[in-house]
Short mmCIF file of C-alpha atoms in Angstrom, two decimals:
data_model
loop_
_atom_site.label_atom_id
_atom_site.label_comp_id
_atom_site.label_asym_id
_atom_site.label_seq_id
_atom_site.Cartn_x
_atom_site.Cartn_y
_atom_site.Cartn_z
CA UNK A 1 0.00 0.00 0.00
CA UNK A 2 0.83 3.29 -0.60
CA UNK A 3 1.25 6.00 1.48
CA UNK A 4 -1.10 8.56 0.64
CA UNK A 5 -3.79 5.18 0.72
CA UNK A 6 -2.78 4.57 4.39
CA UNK A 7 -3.52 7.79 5.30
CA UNK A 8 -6.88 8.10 3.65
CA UNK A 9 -7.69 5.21 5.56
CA UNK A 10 -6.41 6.64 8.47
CA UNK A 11 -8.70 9.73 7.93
CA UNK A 12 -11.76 8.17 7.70
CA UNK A 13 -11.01 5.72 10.70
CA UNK A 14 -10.52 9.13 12.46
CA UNK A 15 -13.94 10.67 11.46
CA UNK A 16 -16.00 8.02 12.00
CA UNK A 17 -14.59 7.17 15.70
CA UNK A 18 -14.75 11.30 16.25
CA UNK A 19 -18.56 10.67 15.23
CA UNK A 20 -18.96 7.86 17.44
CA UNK A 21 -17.83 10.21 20.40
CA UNK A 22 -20.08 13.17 19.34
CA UNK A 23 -22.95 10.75 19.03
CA UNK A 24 -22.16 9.05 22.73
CA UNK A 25 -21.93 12.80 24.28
CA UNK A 26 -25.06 13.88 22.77
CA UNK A 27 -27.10 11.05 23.64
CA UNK A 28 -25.57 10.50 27.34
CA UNK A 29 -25.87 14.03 28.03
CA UNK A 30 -28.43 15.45 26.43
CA UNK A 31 -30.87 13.99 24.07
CA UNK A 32 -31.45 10.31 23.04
CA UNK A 33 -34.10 8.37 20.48
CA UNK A 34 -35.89 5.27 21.57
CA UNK A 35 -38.98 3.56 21.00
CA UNK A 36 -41.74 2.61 23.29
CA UNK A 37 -41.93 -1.49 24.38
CA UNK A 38 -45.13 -2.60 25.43
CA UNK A 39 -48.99 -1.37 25.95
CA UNK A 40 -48.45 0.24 29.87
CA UNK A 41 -48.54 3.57 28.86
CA UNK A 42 -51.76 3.25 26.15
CA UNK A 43 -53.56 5.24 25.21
CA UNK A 44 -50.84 8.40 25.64
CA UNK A 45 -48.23 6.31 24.18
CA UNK A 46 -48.56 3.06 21.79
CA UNK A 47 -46.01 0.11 21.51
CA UNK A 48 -43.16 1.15 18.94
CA UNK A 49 -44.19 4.65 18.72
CA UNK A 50 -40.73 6.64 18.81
CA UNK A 51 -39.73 8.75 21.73
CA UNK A 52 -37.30 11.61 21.84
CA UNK A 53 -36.03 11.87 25.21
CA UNK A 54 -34.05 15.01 27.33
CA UNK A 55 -30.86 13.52 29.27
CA UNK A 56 -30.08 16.66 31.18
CA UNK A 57 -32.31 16.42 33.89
CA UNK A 58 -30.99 12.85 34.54
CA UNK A 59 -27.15 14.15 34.90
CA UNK A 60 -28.57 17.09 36.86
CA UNK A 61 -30.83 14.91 38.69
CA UNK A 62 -33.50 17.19 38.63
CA UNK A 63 -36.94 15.81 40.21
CA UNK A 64 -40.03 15.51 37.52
CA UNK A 65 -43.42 17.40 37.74
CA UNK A 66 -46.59 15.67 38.41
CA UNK A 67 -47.82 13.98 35.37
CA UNK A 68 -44.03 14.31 33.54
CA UNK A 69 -43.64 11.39 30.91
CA UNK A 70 -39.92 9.89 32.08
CA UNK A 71 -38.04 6.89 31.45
CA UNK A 72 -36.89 4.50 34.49
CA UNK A 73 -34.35 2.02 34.93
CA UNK A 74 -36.80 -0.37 36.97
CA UNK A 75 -34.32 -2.19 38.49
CA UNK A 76 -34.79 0.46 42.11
CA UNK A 77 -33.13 -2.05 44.82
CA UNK A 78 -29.70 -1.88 42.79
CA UNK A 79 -26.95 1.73 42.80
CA UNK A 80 -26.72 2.76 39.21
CA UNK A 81 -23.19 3.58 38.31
CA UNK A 82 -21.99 6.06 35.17
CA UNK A 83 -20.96 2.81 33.31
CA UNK A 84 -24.96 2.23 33.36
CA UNK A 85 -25.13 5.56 31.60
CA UNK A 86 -22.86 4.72 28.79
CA UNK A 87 -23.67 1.46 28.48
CA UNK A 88 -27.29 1.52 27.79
CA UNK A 89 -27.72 4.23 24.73
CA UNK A 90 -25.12 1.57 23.46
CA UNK A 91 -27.15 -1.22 23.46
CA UNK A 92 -30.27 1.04 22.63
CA UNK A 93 -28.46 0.85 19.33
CA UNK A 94 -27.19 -2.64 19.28
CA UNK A 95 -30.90 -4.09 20.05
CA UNK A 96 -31.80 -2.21 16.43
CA UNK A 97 -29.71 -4.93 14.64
CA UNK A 98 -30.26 -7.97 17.24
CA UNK A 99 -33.08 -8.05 19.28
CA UNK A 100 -31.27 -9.95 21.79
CA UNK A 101 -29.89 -7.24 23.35
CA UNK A 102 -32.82 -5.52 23.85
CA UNK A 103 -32.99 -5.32 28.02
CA UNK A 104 -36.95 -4.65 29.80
CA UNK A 105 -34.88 -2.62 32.64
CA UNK A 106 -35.79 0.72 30.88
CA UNK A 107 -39.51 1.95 31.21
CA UNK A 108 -41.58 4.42 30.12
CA UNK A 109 -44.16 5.78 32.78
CA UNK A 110 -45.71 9.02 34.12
CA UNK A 111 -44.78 10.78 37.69
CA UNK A 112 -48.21 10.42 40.01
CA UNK A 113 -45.89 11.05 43.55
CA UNK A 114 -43.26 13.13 44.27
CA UNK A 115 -40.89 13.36 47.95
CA UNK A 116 -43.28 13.62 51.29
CA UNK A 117 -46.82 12.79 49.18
CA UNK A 118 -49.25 10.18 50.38
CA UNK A 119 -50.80 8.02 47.77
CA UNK A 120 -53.88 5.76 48.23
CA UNK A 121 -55.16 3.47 46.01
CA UNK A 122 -58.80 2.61 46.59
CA UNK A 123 -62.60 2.86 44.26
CA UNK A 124 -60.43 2.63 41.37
CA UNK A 125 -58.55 5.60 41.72
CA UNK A 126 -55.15 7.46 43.06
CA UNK A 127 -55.45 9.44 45.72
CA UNK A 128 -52.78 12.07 46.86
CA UNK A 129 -52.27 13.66 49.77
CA UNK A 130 -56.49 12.90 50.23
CA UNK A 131 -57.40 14.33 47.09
CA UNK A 132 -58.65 11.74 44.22
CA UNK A 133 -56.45 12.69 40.58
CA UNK A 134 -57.83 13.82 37.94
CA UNK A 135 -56.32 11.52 35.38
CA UNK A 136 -58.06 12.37 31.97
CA UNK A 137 -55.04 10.54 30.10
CA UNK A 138 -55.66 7.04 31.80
CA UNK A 139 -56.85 3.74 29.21
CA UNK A 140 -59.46 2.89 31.76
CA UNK A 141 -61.77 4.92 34.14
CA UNK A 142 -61.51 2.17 36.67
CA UNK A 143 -58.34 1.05 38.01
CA UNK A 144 -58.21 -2.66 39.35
CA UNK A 145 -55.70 -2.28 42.30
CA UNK A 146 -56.56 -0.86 45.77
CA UNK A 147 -54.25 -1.11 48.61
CA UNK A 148 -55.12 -1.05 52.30
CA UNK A 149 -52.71 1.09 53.19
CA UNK A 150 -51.18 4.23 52.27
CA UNK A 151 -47.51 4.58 50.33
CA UNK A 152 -45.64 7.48 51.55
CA UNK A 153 -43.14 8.22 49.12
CA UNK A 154 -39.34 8.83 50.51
CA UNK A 155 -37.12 12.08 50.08
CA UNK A 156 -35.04 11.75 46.85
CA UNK A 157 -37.81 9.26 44.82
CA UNK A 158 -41.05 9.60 42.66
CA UNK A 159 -43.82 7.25 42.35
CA UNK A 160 -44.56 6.06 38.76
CA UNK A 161 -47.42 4.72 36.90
CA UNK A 162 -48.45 3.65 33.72
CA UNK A 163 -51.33 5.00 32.08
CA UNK A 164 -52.85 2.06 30.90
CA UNK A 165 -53.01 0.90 34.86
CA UNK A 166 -54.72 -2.35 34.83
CA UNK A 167 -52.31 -3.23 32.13
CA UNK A 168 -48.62 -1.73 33.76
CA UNK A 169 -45.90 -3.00 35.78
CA UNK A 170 -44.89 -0.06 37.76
CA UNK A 171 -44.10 1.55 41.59
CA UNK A 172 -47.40 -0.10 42.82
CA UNK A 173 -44.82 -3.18 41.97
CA UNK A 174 -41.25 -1.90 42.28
CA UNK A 175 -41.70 0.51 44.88
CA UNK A 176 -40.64 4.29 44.41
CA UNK A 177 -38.08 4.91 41.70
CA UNK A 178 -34.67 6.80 42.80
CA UNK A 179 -34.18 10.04 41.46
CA UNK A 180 -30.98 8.54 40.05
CA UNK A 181 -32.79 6.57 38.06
CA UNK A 182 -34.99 8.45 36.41
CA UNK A 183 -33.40 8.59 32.83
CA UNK A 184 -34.62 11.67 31.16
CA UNK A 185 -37.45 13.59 30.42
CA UNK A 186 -40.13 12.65 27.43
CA UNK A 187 -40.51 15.69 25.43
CA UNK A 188 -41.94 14.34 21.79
CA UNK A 189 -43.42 11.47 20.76
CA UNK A 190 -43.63 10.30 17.56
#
């Protein structure tokens, strides 16, 4: 080979690995494409409808609004680490071309509790701090869960549902999610 071949090579090796970089920043950082799994958040969200999703508030760990759209890792009774950060927009890609790698660790799911509130579950509905929600966004009008007693949830977590609730896996299950591991912010569907 040649020399001015090598470094041609060499060049493009170069620009697609500085791409690679650019693309890892922006989507641990800041913004990041995925795809809904599942039927828990119908009829807001449907299974592979395409999410863009804000990264900031997760590396700021800034704590959702009430009925904020956000993306969990559900696995609450483990530390997340920063390699969990890089790792997982990886395999968001990777699970694209093998479906193998495709993890059910990350949810989609909306904030219904927030540090210090009081949540009931009983006649079908949430009820925080004693007042029923208002949930005009819920698949059913009728929830089939009640609980006999009351979840307070902790300083530093939120307390996520689906909105399709007879049909989600979510904190009535998991318990309250960590504020570390609330991923990012929903901010478009698709």
């Amino acid at each position: 080979m040649n020399n001015k071949l090598v470094k041609e090579i060499l060049d493009w090796v170069y620009a697609i690995a500085l791409a690679l970089v650019i693309a890892m920043v922006i989507h641990i950082f800041l913004v990041q494409p995925t795809r809904v799994s599942g039927e828990s958040m119908e009829d807001t969200l449907h299974n592979g409808q395409y999410l863009v999703v804000t990264k900031w508030q997760h590396i700021m760990r800034d704590i959702p609004d009430y009925g904020q759209i956000v993306i969990i890792d559900s696995r609450v009774n483990r530390a997340r680490t920063w390699m969990d950060d890089v790792k997982e927009p990886l395999m968001n890609y990777v699970s694209v071309f093998n479906k193998d790698a495709q993890t059910n660790d990350i949810w989609v799911k909306r904030v219904i509790g927030r540090s210090g509130d009081t949540l009931e579950f009983k006649n079908g509905h949430v009820w925080r701090n004693g007042q029923e929600l208002q949930e005009p966004y819920t698949k059913d009008t009728y929830m089939n869960f009640s609980r006999s007693t009351p979840v307070v949830v902790p300083e530093g977590y939120v307390f996520v549902m689906g909105d399709n609730r007879n049909h989600s896996s979510d904190s009535r299950f998991i318990g309250p999610v960590p504020i570390d591991h609330v991923l990012g912010f929903v901010e478009y569907a698709i």
